[in-house]
C-alpha atoms as a PDB file:
ATOM      1  CA  GLY A   1       3.607   0.928   4.972  1.00  0.00           C
ATOM      2  CA  GLY A   2       0.342   0.128   2.896  1.00  0.00           C
ATOM      3  CA  VAL A   3       0.544  -3.490   2.944  1.00  0.00           C
ATOM      4  CA  GLY A   4      -3.202  -3.673   4.081  1.00  0.00           C
ATOM      5  CA  LEU A   5      -4.268  -0.963   1.501  1.00  0.00           C
ATOM      6  CA  LEU A   6      -6.454  -3.289  -0.634  1.00  0.00           C
ATOM      7  CA  ASP A   7      -8.335  -4.848   2.260  1.00  0.00           C
ATOM      8  CA  GLU A   8      -8.876  -1.146   3.609  1.00  0.00           C
ATOM      9  CA  LEU A   9     -10.136   0.037   0.342  1.00  0.00           C
ATOM     10  CA  ALA A  10     -12.422  -2.985   0.134  1.00  0.00           C
ATOM     11  CA  ALA A  11     -13.824  -2.148   3.254  1.00  0.00           C
ATOM     12  CA  GLY A  12     -14.791   1.439   2.211  1.00  0.00           C
ATOM     13  CA  SER A  13     -11.756   3.335   3.306  1.00  0.00           C
ATOM     14  CA  ALA A  14     -11.007   6.387   0.946  1.00  0.00           C
ATOM     15  CA  GLY A  15      -7.041   5.824   1.419  1.00  0.00           C
ATOM     16  CA  ALA A  16      -4.171   5.392   3.980  1.00  0.00           C
ATOM     17  CA  MET A  17      -1.376   7.504   5.648  1.00  0.00           C
ATOM     18  CA  THR A  18       1.535   5.352   5.260  1.00  0.00           C
ATOM     19  CA  GLY A  19       5.304   5.589   5.552  1.00  0.00           C
ATOM     20  CA  PHE A  20       5.802   3.601   2.064  1.00  0.00           C
ATOM     21  CA  SER A  21       8.973   5.185   0.560  1.00  0.00           C
ATOM     22  CA  HIS A  22       7.035   5.335  -2.699  1.00  0.00           C
ATOM     23  CA  PRO A  23       3.753   7.151  -2.172  1.00  0.00           C
ATOM     24  CA  ALA A  24       3.056   7.575  -6.027  1.00  0.00           C
ATOM     25  CA  VAL A  25       2.755   3.856  -6.110  1.00  0.00           C
ATOM     26  CA  LEU A  26       0.247   4.004  -3.636  1.00  0.00           C
ATOM     27  CA  ALA A  27      -1.763   6.785  -5.392  1.00  0.00           C
ATOM     28  CA  SER A  28      -1.514   4.546  -8.556  1.00  0.00           C
ATOM     29  CA  VAL A  29      -3.011   1.697  -6.501  1.00  0.00           C
ATOM     30  CA  LEU A  30      -6.054   4.238  -5.502  1.00  0.00           C
ATOM     31  CA  ARG A  31      -6.517   5.247  -9.177  1.00  0.00           C
ATOM     32  CA  ALA A  32      -6.547   1.722 -10.268  1.00  0.00           C
ATOM     33  CA  TYR A  33      -9.187   0.848  -7.476  1.00  0.00           C
ATOM     34  CA  ASP A  34     -11.466   3.731  -8.582  1.00  0.00           C
ATOM     35  CA  GLY A  35     -11.114   2.642 -12.058  1.00  0.00           C
ATOM     36  CA  GLY A  36     -11.172  -1.025 -12.074  1.00  0.00           C
ATOM     37  CA  GLY A  37     -11.751  -2.351  -8.416  1.00  0.00           C
ATOM     38  CA  PHE A  38     -10.009  -4.567  -6.172  1.00  0.00           C
ATOM     39  CA  VAL A  39      -8.418  -6.860  -8.964  1.00  0.00           C
ATOM     40  CA  ALA A  40      -7.166  -3.958 -10.840  1.00  0.00           C
ATOM     41  CA  ALA A  41      -5.567  -2.346  -7.796  1.00  0.00           C
ATOM     42  CA  ARG A  42      -4.032  -5.572  -6.847  1.00  0.00           C
ATOM     43  CA  GLU A  43      -2.333  -5.984 -10.182  1.00  0.00           C
ATOM     44  CA  VAL A  44      -0.767  -2.626  -9.675  1.00  0.00           C
ATOM     45  CA  PHE A  45       0.056  -3.115  -6.153  1.00  0.00           C
ATOM     46  CA  ALA A  46       1.597  -6.837  -6.269  1.00  0.00           C
ATOM     47  CA  PRO A  47       5.019  -5.854  -7.732  1.00  0.00           C
ATOM     48  CA  TRP A  48       5.498  -3.403  -4.950  1.00  0.00           C
ATOM     49  CA  LEU A  49       4.296  -5.691  -1.742  1.00  0.00           C
ATOM     50  CA  PRO A  50       7.707  -7.417  -1.278  1.00  0.00           C
ATOM     51  CA  LEU A  51       9.214  -3.828  -0.598  1.00  0.00           C
ATOM     52  CA  ALA A  52       6.356  -2.791   1.303  1.00  0.00           C
ATOM     53  CA  ASN A  53       6.793  -5.828   3.586  1.00  0.00           C
ATOM     54  CA  PHE A  54      10.556  -5.343   3.644  1.00  0.00           C
ATOM     55  CA  GLU A  55      10.220  -1.816   4.839  1.00  0.00           C
ATOM     56  CA  GLY A  56       7.445  -2.821   7.630  1.00  0.00           C
ATOM     57  CA  GLN A  57       9.943  -4.675   9.873  1.00  0.00           C
ATOM     58  CA  VAL A  58       9.580  -3.714  13.364  1.00  0.00           C
ATOM     59  CA  ARG A  59      13.205  -2.794  14.412  1.00  0.00           C
ATOM     60  CA  VAL A  60      14.777  -1.555  10.869  1.00  0.00           C
ATOM     61  CA  GLY A  61      11.759  -0.652   8.878  1.00  0.00           C
ATOM     62  CA  LEU A  62      12.278   3.370   9.578  1.00  0.00           C
ATOM     63  CA  SER A  63      15.986   2.877   8.701  1.00  0.00           C
ATOM     64  CA  ILE A  64      15.049   0.977   5.579  1.00  0.00           C
ATOM     65  CA  ARG A  65      12.490   3.668   4.282  1.00  0.00           C
ATOM     66  CA  LYS A  66      15.075   6.478   4.970  1.00  0.00           C
ATOM     67  CA  GLU A  67      17.750   5.026   2.871  1.00  0.00           C
ATOM     68  CA  VAL A  68      15.244   4.285   0.191  1.00  0.00           C
ATOM     69  CA  LEU A  69      14.330   7.847   0.303  1.00  0.00           C
ATOM     70  CA  ARG A  70      18.008   9.021   0.400  1.00  0.00           C
ATOM     71  CA  ARG A  71      18.805   7.072  -2.732  1.00  0.00           C
ATOM     72  CA  ARG A  72      15.887   8.507  -4.528  1.00  0.00           C
ATOM     73  CA  GLY A  73      17.316  11.955  -3.752  1.00  0.00           C
ATOM     74  CA  VAL A  74      14.021  12.849  -1.553  1.00  0.00           C
ATOM     75  CA  ILE A  75      16.132  13.387   1.590  1.00  0.00           C
ATOM     76  CA  ALA A  76      19.795  14.406   2.129  1.00  0.00           C
ATOM     77  CA  CYS A  77      20.819  11.866   4.637  1.00  0.00           C
ATOM     78  CA  GLY A  78      19.679   8.647   6.338  1.00  0.00           C
END
């Protein structure tokens, strides 16, 4: 879900492939990291971390992500 994205970027990663239901947020985090480093990226990502953690639950994570995507109109059914 991208929970470790900031640490991955700090370790030299160019990005991450996640199942997070708001990929545009992750793109914003990457832009913030490129433009201002770790602290700037953390400020962008911090409000979204609770959702990323919630979506990352082992048994229900996929259902949560699919429901968020359904409510956003990205998919037709959950």
